[in-house]
Short mmCIF file of C-alpha atoms in Angstrom, two decimals:
data_model
loop_
_atom_site.label_atom_id
_atom_site.label_comp_id
_atom_site.label_asym_id
_atom_site.label_seq_id
_atom_site.Cartn_x
_atom_site.Cartn_y
_atom_site.Cartn_z
CA MET A 1 2.99 -26.05 74.34
CA THR A 2 1.40 -26.21 71.45
CA LYS A 3 -0.33 -29.89 71.19
CA THR A 4 -2.24 -29.14 67.82
CA PHE A 5 -1.31 -27.74 64.63
CA GLU A 6 -3.30 -24.33 64.08
CA LEU A 7 -4.29 -23.92 60.55
CA GLU A 8 -4.37 -20.05 61.37
CA THR A 9 -1.04 -19.52 62.50
CA LEU A 10 -0.24 -20.98 59.12
CA LYS A 11 -2.62 -19.00 57.25
CA MET A 12 -1.33 -15.67 58.93
CA ARG A 13 2.17 -16.32 58.26
CA LEU A 14 1.45 -17.11 54.65
CA GLY A 15 0.39 -13.61 54.20
CA ASP A 16 4.03 -12.53 55.71
CA ALA A 17 5.23 -10.27 52.53
CA GLU A 18 8.67 -11.65 52.62
CA PHE A 19 6.55 -14.62 51.29
CA GLN A 20 4.56 -13.14 48.36
CA LEU A 21 6.91 -13.29 45.49
CA LEU A 22 7.61 -16.93 45.38
CA ASP A 23 5.73 -20.20 44.00
CA LEU A 24 2.96 -21.43 46.21
CA HIS A 25 4.47 -24.78 47.25
CA GLN A 26 7.51 -22.43 48.37
CA ARG A 27 5.45 -19.80 50.46
CA ILE A 28 3.65 -22.93 52.23
CA GLN A 29 7.31 -24.66 52.56
CA ARG A 30 8.72 -21.43 53.87
CA ALA A 31 5.67 -20.99 56.23
CA LEU A 32 5.97 -23.73 57.77
CA ARG A 33 10.09 -23.54 58.43
CA SER A 34 9.55 -20.40 59.66
CA LEU A 35 7.02 -21.54 62.38
CA ILE A 36 8.84 -24.77 62.99
CA LEU A 37 12.28 -22.30 63.72
CA ASP A 38 10.29 -19.71 65.73
CA GLY A 39 9.33 -22.36 67.99
CA ALA A 40 5.17 -22.24 67.32
CA LEU A 41 5.55 -25.51 66.30
CA ASP A 42 6.76 -27.98 68.50
CA PRO A 43 9.38 -31.14 67.88
CA GLY A 44 7.25 -33.95 67.36
CA LEU A 45 4.08 -32.33 66.45
CA LYS A 46 1.90 -34.71 63.49
CA LEU A 47 1.04 -32.06 60.41
CA PRO A 48 -1.74 -32.19 58.94
CA ALA A 49 -2.30 -34.68 56.03
CA THR A 50 -1.18 -33.31 52.43
CA ARG A 51 -5.01 -34.02 51.48
CA VAL A 52 -6.64 -32.19 54.39
CA LEU A 53 -4.53 -29.01 54.39
CA ALA A 54 -4.39 -28.38 50.79
CA LYS A 55 -8.33 -28.66 51.07
CA SER A 56 -8.12 -26.18 54.13
CA LEU A 57 -5.56 -23.74 52.50
CA GLY A 58 -7.58 -24.25 48.91
CA VAL A 59 -4.84 -25.33 47.16
CA ALA A 60 -3.90 -28.39 44.81
CA ARG A 61 -2.55 -31.54 46.94
CA ASP A 62 0.65 -31.76 44.80
CA THR A 63 1.47 -27.92 46.06
CA VAL A 64 1.25 -28.79 49.75
CA GLU A 65 3.18 -32.57 48.92
CA ASN A 66 5.76 -30.26 47.22
CA ALA A 67 6.80 -28.81 49.87
CA TYR A 68 6.50 -31.36 52.68
CA VAL A 69 9.09 -32.87 50.40
CA GLN A 70 11.83 -30.04 50.57
CA LEU A 71 10.73 -29.85 54.30
CA HIS A 72 11.92 -33.43 54.32
CA ARG A 73 15.01 -32.88 52.93
CA ASP A 74 15.70 -30.34 54.71
CA GLY A 75 15.30 -32.04 58.11
CA PHE A 76 12.75 -29.75 58.66
CA ILE A 77 9.99 -32.86 59.15
CA SER A 78 10.21 -36.77 59.63
CA ARG A 79 7.73 -38.74 57.28
CA ARG A 80 6.38 -42.20 58.59
CA GLU A 81 4.79 -44.20 55.94
CA GLY A 82 1.39 -45.60 57.82
CA SER A 83 2.02 -42.46 59.97
CA GLY A 84 1.88 -39.31 58.43
CA SER A 85 4.64 -36.00 58.85
CA TYR A 86 6.11 -34.99 62.16
CA VAL A 87 7.82 -31.83 62.69
CA SER A 88 11.18 -33.26 63.25
CA GLU A 89 12.53 -34.31 66.83
CA ASN A 90 16.36 -33.11 66.00
CA VAL A 91 15.59 -29.73 64.70
CA GLY A 92 13.41 -28.79 68.34
CA THR A 93 16.43 -30.25 70.51
CA GLU A 94 18.83 -27.78 68.62
CA LEU A 95 16.82 -24.88 68.89
CA ARG A 96 16.14 -25.57 72.74
CA GLY A 97 20.01 -26.31 73.02
CA ALA A 98 20.63 -22.65 70.96
CA ALA A 99 17.78 -21.06 73.27
CA ARG A 100 19.73 -22.15 76.35
CA ARG A 101 22.83 -20.76 75.12
CA ARG A 102 21.44 -17.61 74.40
CA MET A 103 19.70 -16.76 77.94
CA LYS A 104 22.79 -18.19 79.43
CA GLN A 105 25.17 -15.40 76.89
CA GLN A 106 22.60 -13.11 77.98
CA ASP A 107 22.52 -13.23 81.85
CA THR A 108 26.71 -13.03 81.52
CA ARG A 109 26.49 -10.13 79.44
CA ARG A 110 24.08 -8.80 82.19
CA SER A 111 26.36 -9.38 84.96
CA GLU A 112 29.06 -7.27 83.38
CA THR A 113 29.93 -3.79 84.15
CA ALA A 114 31.02 -3.28 80.24
CA PRO A 115 28.33 -4.45 77.70
CA ALA A 116 29.97 -6.99 75.24
CA GLY A 117 30.96 -5.75 71.74
CA PRO A 118 29.52 -7.58 68.62
CA GLY A 119 32.50 -9.35 68.47
CA LEU A 120 34.89 -7.79 66.05
CA SER A 121 38.40 -8.00 65.56
CA ARG A 122 40.42 -4.86 67.05
CA ARG A 123 40.45 -3.54 63.68
CA GLY A 124 37.24 -4.24 62.90
CA GLN A 125 36.05 -2.50 65.89
CA MET A 126 38.06 0.46 65.01
CA ILE A 127 36.48 0.83 61.63
CA PHE A 128 32.72 0.21 63.37
CA ASP A 129 34.22 3.08 65.70
CA SER A 130 35.57 5.36 62.86
CA GLY A 131 31.71 5.78 61.61
CA GLY A 132 32.32 5.32 58.45
CA ILE A 133 32.33 7.82 55.60
CA SER A 134 28.88 9.61 54.25
CA ASP A 135 28.65 10.15 50.67
CA THR A 136 25.66 12.59 49.74
CA GLN A 137 23.61 10.50 47.67
CA VAL A 138 20.90 13.54 46.49
CA ILE A 139 22.00 16.86 45.32
CA LYS A 140 21.67 19.45 48.46
CA ALA A 141 23.25 22.71 49.02
CA PHE A 142 26.25 22.72 50.02
CA ALA A 143 27.30 19.20 49.69
CA THR A 144 31.06 18.75 48.87
CA GLY A 145 32.47 16.50 45.98
CA LEU A 146 29.61 16.33 43.47
CA PRO A 147 29.66 17.28 39.97
CA GLU A 148 26.71 18.22 37.36
CA THR A 149 25.13 14.93 36.52
CA ARG A 150 21.64 16.38 35.41
CA THR A 151 23.41 17.51 31.94
CA PHE A 152 25.81 14.55 31.62
CA PRO A 153 25.78 13.26 27.66
CA THR A 154 23.85 10.23 28.64
CA ASP A 155 22.79 9.42 25.30
CA VAL A 156 26.44 9.26 24.34
CA TRP A 157 27.22 6.98 26.70
CA GLU A 158 24.45 4.87 26.25
CA ARG A 159 25.34 4.53 22.29
CA LEU A 160 29.27 3.86 23.32
CA GLN A 161 28.18 1.12 25.76
CA ARG A 162 26.29 -0.97 22.82
CA GLN A 163 29.07 -0.39 20.19
CA ALA A 164 31.71 -2.10 23.22
CA MET A 165 29.26 -4.82 24.33
CA LYS A 166 28.85 -5.91 20.13
CA ASP A 167 32.28 -5.45 19.49
CA TYR A 168 33.45 -7.43 22.54
CA ARG A 169 30.37 -9.98 23.18
CA ALA A 170 30.73 -12.36 25.86
CA SER A 171 34.36 -11.58 26.79
CA VAL A 172 33.04 -8.43 28.69
CA LEU A 173 30.85 -11.15 30.71
CA LEU A 174 33.90 -12.47 31.54
CA HIS A 175 36.57 -11.73 34.61
CA GLY A 176 38.98 -9.35 33.66
CA ASP A 177 42.57 -8.25 34.06
CA PRO A 178 42.85 -6.74 37.80
CA GLN A 179 45.40 -4.09 36.44
CA GLY A 180 42.70 -2.98 33.80
CA ALA A 181 41.42 -3.02 30.59
CA GLU A 182 44.16 -2.46 27.93
CA PRO A 183 42.15 -0.13 26.34
CA LEU A 184 41.38 2.17 28.93
CA ARG A 185 44.95 2.37 30.37
CA LYS A 186 46.33 3.09 27.29
CA ALA A 187 43.39 6.58 26.97
CA ILE A 188 44.43 7.26 30.57
CA ALA A 189 48.05 7.20 29.80
CA THR A 190 47.32 9.89 27.03
CA TYR A 191 45.08 12.14 28.56
CA LEU A 192 47.64 12.39 31.32
CA ASN A 193 50.88 12.93 29.43
CA LEU A 194 49.00 15.63 27.28
CA GLU A 195 46.83 17.33 29.72
CA ARG A 196 48.56 16.70 33.05
CA GLY A 197 51.88 16.71 32.05
CA ALA A 198 52.72 13.51 33.48
CA LYS A 199 55.06 10.64 31.81
CA CYS A 200 53.20 7.19 32.07
CA SER A 201 52.89 4.59 29.56
CA PRO A 202 49.73 2.25 29.83
CA ASP A 203 51.27 -0.34 31.58
CA GLN A 204 52.14 1.67 34.93
CA VAL A 205 48.40 2.52 35.48
CA LEU A 206 46.33 0.37 37.65
CA VAL A 207 42.20 0.92 36.97
CA LEU A 208 40.46 0.85 40.54
CA SER A 209 37.11 1.44 41.86
CA SER A 210 37.63 4.55 43.59
CA THR A 211 40.68 7.08 45.19
CA ARG A 212 39.90 5.47 48.56
CA GLN A 213 40.36 2.32 47.10
CA ALA A 214 43.76 3.07 46.38
CA LEU A 215 44.16 5.21 49.34
CA PHE A 216 43.13 1.30 50.91
CA LEU A 217 45.78 -0.32 48.82
CA CYS A 218 48.86 2.38 49.89
CA ALA A 219 47.69 1.60 53.51
CA GLN A 220 48.01 -1.87 53.23
CA LEU A 221 51.49 -2.26 50.86
CA LEU A 222 53.44 0.65 52.07
CA ALA A 223 53.01 1.34 55.68
CA ASP A 224 53.23 -0.97 58.71
CA ALA A 225 50.60 -0.97 61.59
CA GLY A 226 51.98 1.44 64.03
CA LYS A 227 54.39 3.06 61.55
CA PRO A 228 53.95 6.75 60.73
CA ILE A 229 52.68 7.81 58.31
CA LEU A 230 52.47 12.03 56.59
CA LEU A 231 49.55 13.66 56.12
CA GLU A 232 48.63 17.19 55.41
CA ASN A 233 46.76 19.45 57.74
CA PRO A 234 43.86 20.14 57.49
CA GLY A 235 43.67 17.49 54.84
CA TYR A 236 41.15 15.34 53.20
CA TYR A 237 39.13 12.89 55.48
CA GLY A 238 38.82 9.71 53.60
CA ALA A 239 42.69 9.79 53.26
CA ARG A 240 43.04 10.00 57.54
CA LYS A 241 40.53 7.19 58.06
CA ALA A 242 41.90 4.94 55.05
CA PHE A 243 45.54 5.21 57.04
CA GLU A 244 44.16 5.09 60.52
CA THR A 245 41.98 1.98 59.73
CA ALA A 246 44.95 -0.09 58.51
CA GLU A 247 46.83 0.97 62.36
CA THR A 248 49.13 3.39 61.02
CA LYS A 249 50.34 6.29 62.84
CA VAL A 250 48.99 9.68 61.13
CA VAL A 251 51.58 12.56 61.87
CA PRO A 252 50.16 15.76 60.70
CA ILE A 253 52.57 18.14 58.46
CA ASP A 254 50.75 21.46 58.11
CA VAL A 255 49.89 23.62 55.09
CA ASP A 256 50.07 27.62 54.37
CA ASP A 257 48.60 29.70 51.51
CA GLN A 258 50.84 27.61 49.26
CA GLY A 259 49.99 24.25 50.15
CA ILE A 260 52.18 22.05 52.46
CA ARG A 261 55.11 23.07 53.97
CA THR A 262 57.98 21.68 52.39
CA ASP A 263 60.60 23.21 55.56
CA LEU A 264 58.25 20.86 58.19
CA LEU A 265 58.84 17.44 56.12
CA GLN A 266 62.40 18.51 55.87
CA ALA A 267 62.43 19.10 59.85
CA ASP A 268 60.56 15.75 60.25
CA ARG A 269 62.32 13.07 62.38
CA SER A 270 59.03 11.08 62.31
CA GLY A 271 60.85 7.86 60.34
CA ALA A 272 57.58 7.94 58.07
CA ASN A 273 58.28 6.23 54.76
CA CYS A 274 55.03 8.03 53.11
CA LEU A 275 53.70 11.36 52.30
CA TYR A 276 49.79 12.17 51.22
CA VAL A 277 49.95 15.36 49.58
CA THR A 278 46.75 17.63 47.06
CA PRO A 279 49.37 19.97 45.22
CA SER A 280 46.98 20.70 41.97
CA HIS A 281 43.96 21.68 44.56
CA GLN A 282 44.81 21.32 48.39
CA TYR A 283 41.93 19.65 50.45
CA PRO A 284 40.19 21.72 51.51
CA THR A 285 41.76 24.83 51.70
CA GLY A 286 42.41 25.28 47.95
CA ALA A 287 45.93 26.35 47.57
CA THR A 288 48.30 25.55 44.60
CA LEU A 289 51.59 24.10 45.51
CA PRO A 290 54.10 26.23 43.66
CA LEU A 291 56.79 24.96 41.18
CA GLU A 292 59.54 25.54 43.64
CA ARG A 293 57.98 23.30 46.40
CA ARG A 294 57.40 20.78 44.02
CA LEU A 295 60.76 20.38 43.05
CA GLU A 296 61.51 20.59 46.83
CA LEU A 297 59.02 17.66 47.69
CA ILE A 298 60.16 15.67 45.00
CA ASN A 299 63.76 15.86 46.02
CA TRP A 300 62.89 15.09 49.86
CA ALA A 301 61.57 11.81 48.65
CA ALA A 302 64.41 10.88 46.34
CA GLU A 303 66.94 11.88 48.85
CA HIS A 304 65.31 10.20 52.01
CA GLY A 305 63.70 6.66 50.13
CA LYS A 306 60.02 7.95 50.45
CA TRP A 307 57.05 7.48 48.34
CA ILE A 308 54.71 10.72 47.47
CA ILE A 309 51.23 9.88 46.72
CA GLU A 310 49.92 12.54 44.93
CA ASP A 311 45.80 12.86 45.10
CA ASP A 312 45.10 15.12 41.80
CA TYR A 313 41.61 14.47 42.37
CA ASP A 314 40.12 17.57 40.68
CA SER A 315 42.98 18.95 39.26
CA GLU A 316 40.87 19.41 35.56
CA PHE A 317 38.70 22.17 37.16
CA HIS A 318 41.38 25.42 37.07
CA TYR A 319 39.46 28.36 36.47
CA ASP A 320 42.34 30.92 36.72
CA GLY A 321 45.13 30.44 33.94
CA LEU A 322 46.39 27.12 33.36
CA PRO A 323 46.94 24.25 35.82
CA THR A 324 50.44 23.43 37.32
CA ALA A 325 51.64 19.88 35.57
CA CYS A 326 51.65 17.36 38.17
CA VAL A 327 54.23 16.03 40.47
CA GLN A 328 54.50 12.81 38.78
CA GLY A 329 55.60 14.19 35.30
CA LEU A 330 58.45 16.41 37.11
CA ASP A 331 59.48 13.50 39.48
CA LYS A 332 62.53 11.70 37.00
CA TYR A 333 63.36 9.64 40.75
CA GLN A 334 60.45 7.86 40.19
CA ARG A 335 59.06 8.30 43.96
CA THR A 336 55.83 9.28 43.15
CA ILE A 337 51.82 7.74 43.27
CA TYR A 338 49.14 9.26 41.20
CA LEU A 339 45.76 9.11 42.19
CA GLY A 340 42.91 10.18 39.78
CA THR A 341 39.36 9.79 39.66
CA PHE A 342 36.02 9.97 37.67
CA SER A 343 34.13 10.29 40.03
CA LYS A 344 34.86 14.51 39.70
CA THR A 345 35.16 14.80 35.84
CA LEU A 346 32.07 12.28 34.80
CA TYR A 347 29.89 11.11 37.51
CA PRO A 348 29.87 9.59 40.74
CA GLY A 349 27.49 6.49 40.22
CA LEU A 350 30.39 5.52 37.72
CA ARG A 351 32.58 4.04 40.73
CA MET A 352 36.21 4.46 38.64
CA GLY A 353 39.44 5.92 39.48
CA TYR A 354 42.57 5.02 38.73
CA MET A 355 46.69 4.91 40.05
CA VAL A 356 49.98 5.47 37.77
CA LEU A 357 52.31 3.72 39.97
CA PRO A 358 56.35 3.26 39.63
CA TYR A 359 57.37 0.54 37.68
CA GLU A 360 58.76 -1.16 40.16
CA LEU A 361 54.97 -0.98 42.50
CA VAL A 362 52.60 -2.13 39.23
CA LYS A 363 53.23 -5.84 40.48
CA PRO A 364 52.35 -5.69 44.52
CA PHE A 365 49.62 -3.20 44.15
CA SER A 366 47.94 -5.58 40.92
CA CYS A 367 48.13 -8.55 43.24
CA ALA A 368 46.69 -6.79 46.15
CA ARG A 369 43.59 -5.81 43.98
CA SER A 370 42.94 -9.06 42.72
CA ILE A 371 42.41 -10.33 46.39
CA MET A 372 40.19 -7.57 47.37
CA ASP A 373 37.90 -7.43 44.50
CA GLY A 374 39.53 -8.86 41.28
CA HIS A 375 38.78 -6.12 38.92
CA THR A 376 36.27 -3.13 37.55
CA PRO A 377 33.37 -4.41 35.49
CA GLN A 378 34.76 -4.87 31.86
CA ILE A 379 31.69 -3.04 30.02
CA LEU A 380 31.99 0.26 31.81
CA GLN A 381 36.06 0.70 31.22
CA LEU A 382 35.54 -0.37 27.75
CA THR A 383 32.82 1.78 27.58
CA LEU A 384 35.02 4.97 29.26
CA ALA A 385 37.70 4.19 26.66
CA ARG A 386 35.58 4.72 23.65
CA PHE A 387 34.34 8.35 25.24
CA MET A 388 37.62 9.34 25.95
CA GLU A 389 39.08 7.90 22.37
CA ASP A 390 36.55 9.91 20.76
CA GLY A 391 36.99 13.23 22.30
CA HIS A 392 34.17 13.29 24.28
CA TYR A 393 35.63 13.40 27.60
CA ASN A 394 37.78 16.15 26.89
CA SER A 395 34.74 18.11 25.56
CA HIS A 396 32.51 17.43 28.21
CA VAL A 397 35.61 18.44 30.92
CA ARG A 398 35.65 21.85 28.91
CA ALA A 399 32.17 22.49 29.37
CA MET A 400 32.14 21.26 33.12
CA ARG A 401 35.21 23.82 33.61
CA LYS A 402 33.83 26.54 31.84
CA LEU A 403 30.24 26.04 33.90
CA TYR A 404 31.75 25.66 36.94
CA ALA A 405 34.01 28.72 36.65
CA GLY A 406 30.57 30.59 36.83
CA ARG A 407 29.20 29.05 39.06
CA ARG A 408 32.16 29.76 41.77
CA SER A 409 31.61 33.41 41.03
CA ILE A 410 27.89 33.36 41.80
CA MET A 411 28.35 31.40 44.93
CA LEU A 412 31.86 33.92 46.23
CA ASP A 413 29.50 36.45 45.23
CA SER A 414 26.11 35.56 47.03
CA ILE A 415 28.45 34.67 50.21
CA ALA A 416 29.50 38.37 50.33
CA LYS A 417 25.81 39.42 50.15
CA HIS A 418 23.89 37.34 52.51
CA LEU A 419 26.33 35.97 55.37
CA ASP A 420 28.12 38.33 57.37
CA GLY A 421 30.82 37.33 60.07
CA ILE A 422 31.38 34.71 57.29
CA ALA A 423 35.06 35.39 55.37
CA VAL A 424 36.53 33.08 52.47
CA ALA A 425 39.62 31.56 53.51
CA LEU A 426 40.84 31.79 49.95
CA ARG A 427 39.72 32.07 46.49
CA PRO A 428 40.18 28.59 45.00
CA GLN A 429 41.79 28.61 41.89
CA GLY A 430 39.95 26.04 41.40
CA GLY A 431 37.61 22.49 42.08
CA LEU A 432 34.20 22.34 43.53
CA GLN A 433 34.10 23.88 46.83
CA ILE A 434 34.72 26.94 48.95
CA PRO A 435 35.98 26.80 52.27
CA CYS A 436 34.90 29.80 54.52
CA LEU A 437 36.11 30.43 57.87
CA LEU A 438 34.02 31.85 60.91
CA ALA A 439 34.07 34.67 62.45
CA ASP A 440 35.45 34.58 66.95
CA GLY A 441 31.98 34.06 68.58
CA TRP A 442 30.37 31.88 65.55
CA SER A 443 30.06 28.13 66.48
CA GLU A 444 30.48 25.62 63.91
CA GLU A 445 28.79 23.21 65.56
CA GLN A 446 25.39 25.28 66.26
CA THR A 447 25.55 27.02 62.51
CA ILE A 448 25.51 23.20 61.08
CA ARG A 449 22.62 22.45 63.35
CA GLN A 450 20.65 25.79 62.34
CA ALA A 451 21.72 25.12 58.75
CA ALA A 452 20.03 21.57 59.06
CA SER A 453 16.30 23.06 59.84
CA ALA A 454 16.80 24.78 56.91
CA GLY A 455 17.44 22.28 54.25
CA VAL A 456 21.24 23.13 53.81
CA GLN A 457 23.87 20.92 54.96
CA LEU A 458 27.17 22.47 55.98
CA PRO A 459 30.07 20.18 55.95
CA GLY A 460 32.41 21.90 58.51
CA LEU A 461 36.08 22.49 58.37
CA SER A 462 36.76 21.11 61.96
CA ARG A 463 37.10 17.70 61.38
CA LEU A 464 39.81 17.97 58.79
CA TYR A 465 42.14 19.04 60.97
CA ALA A 466 44.19 16.57 63.23
CA GLY A 467 45.64 18.07 66.66
CA GLU A 468 44.47 20.40 69.18
CA GLU A 469 44.16 23.51 66.87
CA LYS A 470 41.05 23.13 64.77
CA LYS A 471 39.49 26.10 62.75
CA GLN A 472 35.80 27.05 62.84
CA GLY A 473 34.05 26.57 59.29
CA TRP A 474 32.27 25.39 56.06
CA LEU A 475 33.60 23.85 52.94
CA LEU A 476 30.85 24.60 51.01
CA GLY A 477 29.92 23.12 47.58
CA TYR A 478 28.21 24.75 44.66
CA SER A 479 29.43 22.26 41.44
CA SER A 480 26.00 20.34 41.55
CA LEU A 481 23.80 23.42 42.05
CA THR A 482 22.33 25.95 39.36
CA ALA A 483 22.69 29.65 39.73
CA TYR A 484 19.02 29.70 41.22
CA GLU A 485 19.23 26.60 43.58
CA ILE A 486 23.11 28.95 45.33
CA GLU A 487 21.31 31.72 46.00
CA ALA A 488 17.80 30.08 47.13
CA ALA A 489 20.21 27.79 49.68
CA MET A 490 22.37 30.83 50.33
CA LEU A 491 18.84 32.89 51.35
CA ARG A 492 17.63 30.25 53.67
CA LEU A 493 20.85 29.45 55.10
CA ALA A 494 21.14 33.72 56.12
CA ASN A 495 17.68 33.38 57.47
CA ALA A 496 18.27 30.45 59.82
CA LEU A 497 21.75 31.94 61.11
CA ASN A 498 19.95 35.00 61.85
CA LYS A 499 17.11 32.91 64.03
CA LYS A 500 18.42 33.46 67.95
#
């Protein structure tokens, strides 16, 4: 055991990177504290006098005195008048006891056949085991769901943000309404009623951080643990994870080339009271639900008292003709919960989405949201409201729609030119990605590995299927890539796949 104070040990600890940004007395105090906690300084060890230590370290005596004072206040050292400063015996006792407890726990774990978990709840373990969802944080071929961000009008956005800050001043620094800032709710309602054929008022809009937060709220408020909920098959991975981690039972409903099969809904006897659906642009097939099925869906929900969760995630980007009106606008029975996001139309880092709720659900969802994270940052909401009110949002969407339509054509041509044995599952009428199916004998897992070696990301299709039958393929995103980047990445992919 250490019997004397070793100055070199302290000097080495003072050199640690974690202490470099602190004031000098804080560095000495933190370094001594860490040595005590690590057991490098024994309980009862006498510390050098402040004058002696200051001289050894080349600092003022007051600097060391301030460090000792803080250590004494925190209980790490004791100071005896006329005797000096000592490492606290109490800290040493606690450290030795904690060390014994850790050793005992380690011995117990070694004796068990199965390793102990991290002490999570059952739901916590389920969430951890799911692996979460990995978002692409850089522009990369062929990642999905990434809009074009390099041409976003940041100068306009910054100007509007300065205006909002000037006009609202300190009020934007306070807590906001959990339901969302009124100017933004008005702008969203106006946009949806004019552009998406919705029928909603600002009072029905709930501003959130993302579609995933909306799905999490739906899972918590509309479905009990162990109860069924209906999802499209194949379908959005994030939706399935949100409901699974809420411990609901996901019941898949198959889709065809026209979207979800309403005949299977009519035949369902699971007892589920919710259906998650992407009617405007089915994820991942790209199918658009025809009007007849939309009306069947609405009548099914009304007759059986079900909730329709309509995810309209990229309906703005429809390239072949006009987009079909959203289900919410057709639903006179108020059984539809509408989900939208600005991550696809503007940029993912904005972290803002919204829900349009039937009147009876507005207060329950707002209450739940207030518990979850309070509110969305007010300055971003007010900036976005002005961006929409001044016409910049519609202008940006129109420009991106034209840009993405051209990139879709380039992507389809490039697939046909370079990839033998790959079939486009369905020429999508819109969206930001293209589903591709592999020919017999191809392995999705193997092609993903081959592509990764060439710096190309291939999001697999099979993970989007529930049940035993899973189609092998990819979902290729193109919206964030220029024509040159699409062609260059496709050539790298083709070369990688041809290497046996």
